[in-house]
Amino acid sequence: MSKHAPSGHSRATLTKAQKFSIAGVATLGAAALAFSIVPGSSQTEATQTEALGAHAAAWSVPAKTQQAVHESVSKQHANADKQAKDAAAKKKAEDEAAAKKKVEDDRKAKETASRAAARKPVYANNLDGWIRQSLDIMKSKGIPGSYEGLHRNIMRESTGNPNAINGWDINAQKGTPSIGLLQVIQPTFSAYHVDGTSTNIYDPVANITAAANYAAHRYGSIDNVNGAY
């Protein structure tokens, strides 16, 4: 009579270690089978190894690269923001400086105009005022002459009448009478007219200044004239 194994124990029970060992062997076998199915040289195997390594690297690098890119972009944004703020601050400062300069320039211009107006002499509308105004113009134009020289010749020629006309001398006979305070004929007045004065021969200041200019060219100065000229 044969002996029977106890019920429920017909196969030996595998330990946990044995299960892991068998699984490992199976895995190795599958790997060996996979490489044995695809024939190739050692170069092919090396290429496959490199491909596997590259594939692994492709999954390991992006995390670091992504972090580096993120940091770089953040830095660029920060720099761009700083540059924009610096540019805006610079422009604001320049605009403020320009505005202040304009205000200061306007203030100085007004002060200069005010001082000029304050310094501008006011001439009386009489013989004394006409002579003094003429002398100031003569001085600015480099025309010689003195108050005494002008007054002396004016009193002799017209007795101070700006509308005086000589209707009898040789000039009048030729159709160009002597006119004004210093009895100037129109051709002479036109030739020696001084810029900045009236073009009207009867204007007292224009008449005096043109006559003094003529006398300066012909006699050196109105001061040297002591008779009809």
PDB file of C-alpha atoms in Angstrom:
ATOM      1  CA  MET A   1       0.000   0.000   0.000  1.00  0.00           C
ATOM      2  CA  SER A   2       1.538   3.265  -1.149  1.00  0.00           C
ATOM      3  CA  LYS A   3       1.874   6.214   1.120  1.00  0.00           C
ATOM      4  CA  HIS A   4       0.006   9.465   0.281  1.00  0.00           C
ATOM      5  CA  ALA A   5       1.114  12.896   1.077  1.00  0.00           C
ATOM      6  CA  PRO A   6      -0.938  14.786   3.561  1.00  0.00           C
ATOM      7  CA  SER A   7      -4.014  16.495   2.103  1.00  0.00           C
ATOM      8  CA  GLY A   8      -3.439  20.097   0.884  1.00  0.00           C
ATOM      9  CA  HIS A   9       0.328  19.645   0.649  1.00  0.00           C
ATOM     10  CA  SER A  10       0.704  17.954  -2.716  1.00  0.00           C
ATOM     11  CA  ARG A  11       3.298  20.581  -3.857  1.00  0.00           C
ATOM     12  CA  ALA A  12       6.067  22.021  -1.883  1.00  0.00           C
ATOM     13  CA  THR A  13       5.340  25.541  -0.665  1.00  0.00           C
ATOM     14  CA  LEU A  14       7.673  28.241  -2.173  1.00  0.00           C
ATOM     15  CA  THR A  15       9.280  30.655   0.164  1.00  0.00           C
ATOM     16  CA  LYS A  16       9.249  34.440  -0.440  1.00  0.00           C
ATOM     17  CA  ALA A  17      12.935  34.419  -1.320  1.00  0.00           C
ATOM     18  CA  GLN A  18      12.427  31.651  -3.821  1.00  0.00           C
ATOM     19  CA  LYS A  19       9.641  33.658  -5.513  1.00  0.00           C
ATOM     20  CA  PHE A  20      11.908  36.667  -5.967  1.00  0.00           C
ATOM     21  CA  SER A  21      14.658  34.396  -7.291  1.00  0.00           C
ATOM     22  CA  ILE A  22      12.380  32.845  -9.862  1.00  0.00           C
ATOM     23  CA  ALA A  23      11.061  36.294 -10.925  1.00  0.00           C
ATOM     24  CA  GLY A  24      14.617  37.545 -11.382  1.00  0.00           C
ATOM     25  CA  VAL A  25      15.561  34.537 -13.464  1.00  0.00           C
ATOM     26  CA  ALA A  26      12.485  35.040 -15.598  1.00  0.00           C
ATOM     27  CA  THR A  27      13.303  38.671 -16.161  1.00  0.00           C
ATOM     28  CA  LEU A  28      16.874  37.886 -17.135  1.00  0.00           C
ATOM     29  CA  GLY A  29      15.649  35.240 -19.465  1.00  0.00           C
ATOM     30  CA  ALA A  30      13.240  37.604 -21.134  1.00  0.00           C
ATOM     31  CA  ALA A  31      15.966  40.195 -21.559  1.00  0.00           C
ATOM     32  CA  ALA A  32      18.350  37.608 -22.985  1.00  0.00           C
ATOM     33  CA  LEU A  33      15.676  36.400 -25.327  1.00  0.00           C
ATOM     34  CA  ALA A  34      14.990  39.946 -26.530  1.00  0.00           C
ATOM     35  CA  PHE A  35      18.647  40.508 -27.411  1.00  0.00           C
ATOM     36  CA  SER A  36      18.992  37.086 -28.967  1.00  0.00           C
ATOM     37  CA  ILE A  37      16.008  37.585 -31.261  1.00  0.00           C
ATOM     38  CA  VAL A  38      17.550  40.689 -32.922  1.00  0.00           C
ATOM     39  CA  PRO A  39      20.928  39.647 -34.290  1.00  0.00           C
ATOM     40  CA  GLY A  40      23.662  42.213 -34.584  1.00  0.00           C
ATOM     41  CA  SER A  41      27.228  43.046 -33.968  1.00  0.00           C
ATOM     42  CA  SER A  42      28.730  44.525 -30.871  1.00  0.00           C
ATOM     43  CA  GLN A  43      28.420  47.947 -32.563  1.00  0.00           C
ATOM     44  CA  THR A  44      24.658  47.505 -32.780  1.00  0.00           C
ATOM     45  CA  GLU A  45      24.554  46.568 -29.143  1.00  0.00           C
ATOM     46  CA  ALA A  46      26.580  49.646 -28.267  1.00  0.00           C
ATOM     47  CA  THR A  47      24.206  51.832 -30.312  1.00  0.00           C
ATOM     48  CA  GLN A  48      21.266  50.316 -28.491  1.00  0.00           C
ATOM     49  CA  THR A  49      22.942  50.996 -25.191  1.00  0.00           C
ATOM     50  CA  GLU A  50      23.571  54.616 -26.167  1.00  0.00           C
ATOM     51  CA  ALA A  51      19.967  54.999 -27.295  1.00  0.00           C
ATOM     52  CA  LEU A  52      18.758  53.708 -23.998  1.00  0.00           C
ATOM     53  CA  GLY A  53      21.086  56.097 -22.185  1.00  0.00           C
ATOM     54  CA  ALA A  54      19.928  59.041 -24.309  1.00  0.00           C
ATOM     55  CA  HIS A  55      16.317  58.123 -23.713  1.00  0.00           C
ATOM     56  CA  ALA A  56      16.964  58.062 -20.001  1.00  0.00           C
ATOM     57  CA  ALA A  57      18.771  61.382 -20.188  1.00  0.00           C
ATOM     58  CA  ALA A  58      15.877  62.895 -22.123  1.00  0.00           C
ATOM     59  CA  TRP A  59      13.643  62.219 -19.189  1.00  0.00           C
ATOM     60  CA  SER A  60      16.138  63.376 -16.540  1.00  0.00           C
ATOM     61  CA  VAL A  61      17.379  66.723 -18.102  1.00  0.00           C
ATOM     62  CA  PRO A  62      14.120  68.681 -18.719  1.00  0.00           C
ATOM     63  CA  ALA A  63      13.467  69.276 -15.053  1.00  0.00           C
ATOM     64  CA  LYS A  64      16.786  71.071 -14.617  1.00  0.00           C
ATOM     65  CA  THR A  65      16.518  72.830 -17.967  1.00  0.00           C
ATOM     66  CA  GLN A  66      13.022  74.007 -17.202  1.00  0.00           C
ATOM     67  CA  GLN A  67      14.189  75.450 -13.903  1.00  0.00           C
ATOM     68  CA  ALA A  68      17.124  77.210 -15.590  1.00  0.00           C
ATOM     69  CA  VAL A  69      14.886  78.626 -18.327  1.00  0.00           C
ATOM     70  CA  HIS A  70      12.379  79.801 -15.769  1.00  0.00           C
ATOM     71  CA  GLU A  71      15.092  81.554 -13.787  1.00  0.00           C
ATOM     72  CA  SER A  72      16.536  83.120 -16.958  1.00  0.00           C
ATOM     73  CA  VAL A  73      13.137  84.405 -18.112  1.00  0.00           C
ATOM     74  CA  SER A  74      12.380  85.764 -14.661  1.00  0.00           C
ATOM     75  CA  LYS A  75      15.729  87.540 -14.632  1.00  0.00           C
ATOM     76  CA  GLN A  76      15.110  89.003 -18.085  1.00  0.00           C
ATOM     77  CA  HIS A  77      11.675  90.236 -17.032  1.00  0.00           C
ATOM     78  CA  ALA A  78      13.140  91.783 -13.912  1.00  0.00           C
ATOM     79  CA  ASN A  79      15.864  93.512 -15.941  1.00  0.00           C
ATOM     80  CA  ALA A  80      13.321  94.760 -18.489  1.00  0.00           C
ATOM     81  CA  ASP A  81      11.109  96.131 -15.712  1.00  0.00           C
ATOM     82  CA  LYS A  82      14.080  97.847 -14.106  1.00  0.00           C
ATOM     83  CA  GLN A  83      15.190  99.360 -17.413  1.00  0.00           C
ATOM     84  CA  ALA A  84      11.663 100.591 -18.123  1.00  0.00           C
ATOM     85  CA  LYS A  85      11.400 102.155 -14.670  1.00  0.00           C
ATOM     86  CA  ASP A  86      14.856 103.731 -14.991  1.00  0.00           C
ATOM     87  CA  ALA A  87      13.962 105.145 -18.425  1.00  0.00           C
ATOM     88  CA  ALA A  88      10.670 106.531 -17.138  1.00  0.00           C
ATOM     89  CA  ALA A  89      12.393 108.080 -14.124  1.00  0.00           C
ATOM     90  CA  LYS A  90      15.099 109.597 -16.346  1.00  0.00           C
ATOM     91  CA  LYS A  91      12.536 111.077 -18.749  1.00  0.00           C
ATOM     92  CA  LYS A  92      10.511 112.468 -15.887  1.00  0.00           C
ATOM     93  CA  ALA A  93      13.619 114.095 -14.441  1.00  0.00           C
ATOM     94  CA  GLU A  94      14.542 115.529 -17.850  1.00  0.00           C
ATOM     95  CA  ASP A  95      11.019 116.873 -18.386  1.00  0.00           C
ATOM     96  CA  GLU A  96      11.005 118.459 -14.950  1.00  0.00           C
ATOM     97  CA  ALA A  97      14.439 119.998 -15.572  1.00  0.00           C
ATOM     98  CA  ALA A  98      13.290 121.351 -18.946  1.00  0.00           C
ATOM     99  CA  ALA A  99      10.147 122.808 -17.399  1.00  0.00           C
ATOM    100  CA  LYS A 100      12.159 124.464 -14.621  1.00  0.00           C
ATOM    101  CA  LYS A 101      14.635 125.843 -17.160  1.00  0.00           C
ATOM    102  CA  LYS A 102      11.818 127.301 -19.256  1.00  0.00           C
ATOM    103  CA  VAL A 103      10.297 128.955 -16.212  1.00  0.00           C
ATOM    104  CA  GLU A 104      13.699 130.358 -15.258  1.00  0.00           C
ATOM    105  CA  ASP A 105      14.407 131.540 -18.818  1.00  0.00           C
ATOM    106  CA  ASP A 106      11.009 133.238 -18.995  1.00  0.00           C
ATOM    107  CA  ARG A 107      11.635 134.919 -15.660  1.00  0.00           C
ATOM    108  CA  LYS A 108      15.053 136.176 -16.771  1.00  0.00           C
ATOM    109  CA  ALA A 109      13.646 137.393 -20.083  1.00  0.00           C
ATOM    110  CA  LYS A 110      10.926 139.347 -18.280  1.00  0.00           C
ATOM    111  CA  GLU A 111      13.457 140.811 -15.861  1.00  0.00           C
ATOM    112  CA  THR A 112      15.730 141.807 -18.739  1.00  0.00           C
ATOM    113  CA  ALA A 113      12.836 143.415 -20.617  1.00  0.00           C
ATOM    114  CA  SER A 114      11.760 145.187 -17.462  1.00  0.00           C
ATOM    115  CA  ARG A 115      15.262 146.515 -16.821  1.00  0.00           C
ATOM    116  CA  ALA A 116      15.577 147.602 -20.456  1.00  0.00           C
ATOM    117  CA  ALA A 117      12.266 149.412 -20.243  1.00  0.00           C
ATOM    118  CA  ALA A 118      13.327 151.044 -17.005  1.00  0.00           C
ATOM    119  CA  ARG A 119      16.624 152.160 -18.561  1.00  0.00           C
ATOM    120  CA  LYS A 120      15.019 153.420 -21.781  1.00  0.00           C
ATOM    121  CA  PRO A 121      15.092 157.205 -21.566  1.00  0.00           C
ATOM    122  CA  VAL A 122      11.982 159.248 -22.057  1.00  0.00           C
ATOM    123  CA  TYR A 123      12.598 162.277 -24.242  1.00  0.00           C
ATOM    124  CA  ALA A 124      10.605 165.461 -24.018  1.00  0.00           C
ATOM    125  CA  ASN A 125       8.758 166.470 -27.164  1.00  0.00           C
ATOM    126  CA  ASN A 126      10.657 169.737 -27.530  1.00  0.00           C
ATOM    127  CA  LEU A 127      13.966 170.948 -28.923  1.00  0.00           C
ATOM    128  CA  ASP A 128      15.921 169.755 -25.898  1.00  0.00           C
ATOM    129  CA  GLY A 129      14.353 166.275 -26.107  1.00  0.00           C
ATOM    130  CA  TRP A 130      14.906 166.041 -29.880  1.00  0.00           C
ATOM    131  CA  ILE A 131      18.579 166.944 -29.553  1.00  0.00           C
ATOM    132  CA  ARG A 132      19.142 164.507 -26.710  1.00  0.00           C
ATOM    133  CA  GLN A 133      17.407 161.657 -28.558  1.00  0.00           C
ATOM    134  CA  SER A 134      19.442 162.415 -31.679  1.00  0.00           C
ATOM    135  CA  LEU A 135      22.653 162.396 -29.676  1.00  0.00           C
ATOM    136  CA  ASP A 136      21.857 158.926 -28.284  1.00  0.00           C
ATOM    137  CA  ILE A 137      21.195 157.604 -31.795  1.00  0.00           C
ATOM    138  CA  MET A 138      24.354 159.272 -33.106  1.00  0.00           C
ATOM    139  CA  LYS A 139      26.355 157.669 -30.309  1.00  0.00           C
ATOM    140  CA  SER A 140      24.998 154.195 -31.127  1.00  0.00           C
ATOM    141  CA  LYS A 141      25.883 154.717 -34.826  1.00  0.00           C
ATOM    142  CA  GLY A 142      29.297 156.243 -34.227  1.00  0.00           C
ATOM    143  CA  ILE A 143      28.331 159.697 -35.547  1.00  0.00           C
ATOM    144  CA  PRO A 144      30.286 162.513 -33.826  1.00  0.00           C
ATOM    145  CA  GLY A 145      28.645 165.636 -32.469  1.00  0.00           C
ATOM    146  CA  SER A 146      27.782 167.443 -29.258  1.00  0.00           C
ATOM    147  CA  TYR A 147      24.696 169.050 -27.771  1.00  0.00           C
ATOM    148  CA  GLU A 148      26.248 172.495 -28.179  1.00  0.00           C
ATOM    149  CA  GLY A 149      27.148 171.891 -31.827  1.00  0.00           C
ATOM    150  CA  LEU A 150      23.655 170.693 -32.711  1.00  0.00           C
ATOM    151  CA  HIS A 151      21.850 173.408 -30.767  1.00  0.00           C
ATOM    152  CA  ARG A 152      23.998 176.206 -32.212  1.00  0.00           C
ATOM    153  CA  ASN A 153      23.410 175.137 -35.825  1.00  0.00           C
ATOM    154  CA  ILE A 154      19.701 174.468 -35.289  1.00  0.00           C
ATOM    155  CA  MET A 155      19.128 177.947 -33.879  1.00  0.00           C
ATOM    156  CA  ARG A 156      20.973 179.533 -36.784  1.00  0.00           C
ATOM    157  CA  GLU A 157      19.220 177.478 -39.490  1.00  0.00           C
ATOM    158  CA  SER A 158      15.602 177.306 -38.228  1.00  0.00           C
ATOM    159  CA  THR A 159      15.397 178.928 -34.793  1.00  0.00           C
ATOM    160  CA  GLY A 160      14.126 175.556 -33.563  1.00  0.00           C
ATOM    161  CA  ASN A 161      11.150 175.258 -35.922  1.00  0.00           C
ATOM    162  CA  PRO A 162      10.908 171.663 -37.310  1.00  0.00           C
ATOM    163  CA  ASN A 163       8.555 172.840 -40.076  1.00  0.00           C
ATOM    164  CA  ALA A 164      10.782 175.622 -41.358  1.00  0.00           C
ATOM    165  CA  ILE A 165      11.243 175.798 -45.152  1.00  0.00           C
ATOM    166  CA  ASN A 166      13.648 178.013 -47.086  1.00  0.00           C
ATOM    167  CA  GLY A 167      11.849 179.089 -50.224  1.00  0.00           C
ATOM    168  CA  TRP A 168      14.342 181.607 -51.611  1.00  0.00           C
ATOM    169  CA  ASP A 169      17.916 180.164 -51.597  1.00  0.00           C
ATOM    170  CA  ILE A 170      19.633 178.429 -54.497  1.00  0.00           C
ATOM    171  CA  ASN A 171      18.310 175.061 -53.422  1.00  0.00           C
ATOM    172  CA  ALA A 172      14.753 176.354 -53.493  1.00  0.00           C
ATOM    173  CA  GLN A 173      15.386 177.848 -56.914  1.00  0.00           C
ATOM    174  CA  LYS A 174      16.451 174.379 -58.112  1.00  0.00           C
ATOM    175  CA  GLY A 175      13.266 172.876 -56.701  1.00  0.00           C
ATOM    176  CA  THR A 176      14.762 171.273 -53.594  1.00  0.00           C
ATOM    177  CA  PRO A 177      14.184 173.687 -50.712  1.00  0.00           C
ATOM    178  CA  SER A 178      15.956 173.304 -47.398  1.00  0.00           C
ATOM    179  CA  ILE A 179      13.622 171.811 -44.778  1.00  0.00           C
ATOM    180  CA  GLY A 180      13.458 171.254 -41.027  1.00  0.00           C
ATOM    181  CA  LEU A 181      15.533 172.044 -37.995  1.00  0.00           C
ATOM    182  CA  LEU A 182      18.879 171.842 -39.780  1.00  0.00           C
ATOM    183  CA  GLN A 183      17.572 172.891 -43.212  1.00  0.00           C
ATOM    184  CA  VAL A 184      18.371 169.728 -45.137  1.00  0.00           C
ATOM    185  CA  ILE A 185      17.337 169.219 -48.770  1.00  0.00           C
ATOM    186  CA  GLN A 186      15.518 165.997 -49.613  1.00  0.00           C
ATOM    187  CA  PRO A 187      18.372 164.371 -51.657  1.00  0.00           C
ATOM    188  CA  THR A 188      20.814 164.921 -48.795  1.00  0.00           C
ATOM    189  CA  PHE A 189      18.313 163.650 -46.230  1.00  0.00           C
ATOM    190  CA  SER A 190      17.702 160.491 -48.270  1.00  0.00           C
ATOM    191  CA  ALA A 191      21.417 159.869 -48.834  1.00  0.00           C
ATOM    192  CA  TYR A 192      22.394 160.302 -45.166  1.00  0.00           C
ATOM    193  CA  HIS A 193      19.233 159.020 -43.489  1.00  0.00           C
ATOM    194  CA  VAL A 194      20.065 156.980 -40.359  1.00  0.00           C
ATOM    195  CA  ASP A 195      18.386 153.598 -39.866  1.00  0.00           C
ATOM    196  CA  GLY A 196      15.966 153.531 -36.969  1.00  0.00           C
ATOM    197  CA  THR A 197      14.700 157.047 -37.518  1.00  0.00           C
ATOM    198  CA  SER A 198      11.675 158.252 -39.446  1.00  0.00           C
ATOM    199  CA  THR A 199      11.873 158.626 -43.220  1.00  0.00           C
ATOM    200  CA  ASN A 200       9.903 161.863 -42.934  1.00  0.00           C
ATOM    201  CA  ILE A 201      12.249 164.835 -43.479  1.00  0.00           C
ATOM    202  CA  TYR A 202      10.087 166.982 -41.176  1.00  0.00           C
ATOM    203  CA  ASP A 203      10.570 164.580 -38.239  1.00  0.00           C
ATOM    204  CA  PRO A 204      12.808 166.516 -35.790  1.00  0.00           C
ATOM    205  CA  VAL A 205      14.985 163.586 -34.686  1.00  0.00           C
ATOM    206  CA  ALA A 206      15.353 162.166 -38.202  1.00  0.00           C
ATOM    207  CA  ASN A 207      16.235 165.624 -39.580  1.00  0.00           C
ATOM    208  CA  ILE A 208      18.865 166.344 -36.914  1.00  0.00           C
ATOM    209  CA  THR A 209      20.452 162.870 -37.182  1.00  0.00           C
ATOM    210  CA  ALA A 210      20.647 162.874 -40.991  1.00  0.00           C
ATOM    211  CA  ALA A 211      22.141 166.390 -41.008  1.00  0.00           C
ATOM    212  CA  ALA A 212      24.706 165.414 -38.352  1.00  0.00           C
ATOM    213  CA  ASN A 213      25.600 162.319 -40.403  1.00  0.00           C
ATOM    214  CA  TYR A 214      26.088 164.461 -43.512  1.00  0.00           C
ATOM    215  CA  ALA A 215      28.200 166.996 -41.588  1.00  0.00           C
ATOM    216  CA  ALA A 216      30.357 164.184 -40.153  1.00  0.00           C
ATOM    217  CA  HIS A 217      31.131 162.909 -43.652  1.00  0.00           C
ATOM    218  CA  ARG A 218      31.834 166.360 -45.101  1.00  0.00           C
ATOM    219  CA  TYR A 219      33.264 168.350 -42.183  1.00  0.00           C
ATOM    220  CA  GLY A 220      34.256 165.697 -39.620  1.00  0.00           C
ATOM    221  CA  SER A 221      31.473 166.720 -37.194  1.00  0.00           C
ATOM    222  CA  ILE A 222      28.501 169.024 -36.876  1.00  0.00           C
ATOM    223  CA  ASP A 223      30.598 170.799 -34.257  1.00  0.00           C
ATOM    224  CA  ASN A 224      32.852 172.034 -37.064  1.00  0.00           C
ATOM    225  CA  VAL A 225      29.973 173.739 -38.878  1.00  0.00           C
ATOM    226  CA  ASN A 226      29.615 177.421 -38.087  1.00  0.00           C
ATOM    227  CA  GLY A 227      27.640 178.697 -41.064  1.00  0.00           C
ATOM    228  CA  ALA A 228      25.572 177.578 -43.996  1.00  0.00           C
ATOM    229  CA  TYR A 229      26.548 174.113 -45.101  1.00  0.00           C
TER     230      TYR A 229
END
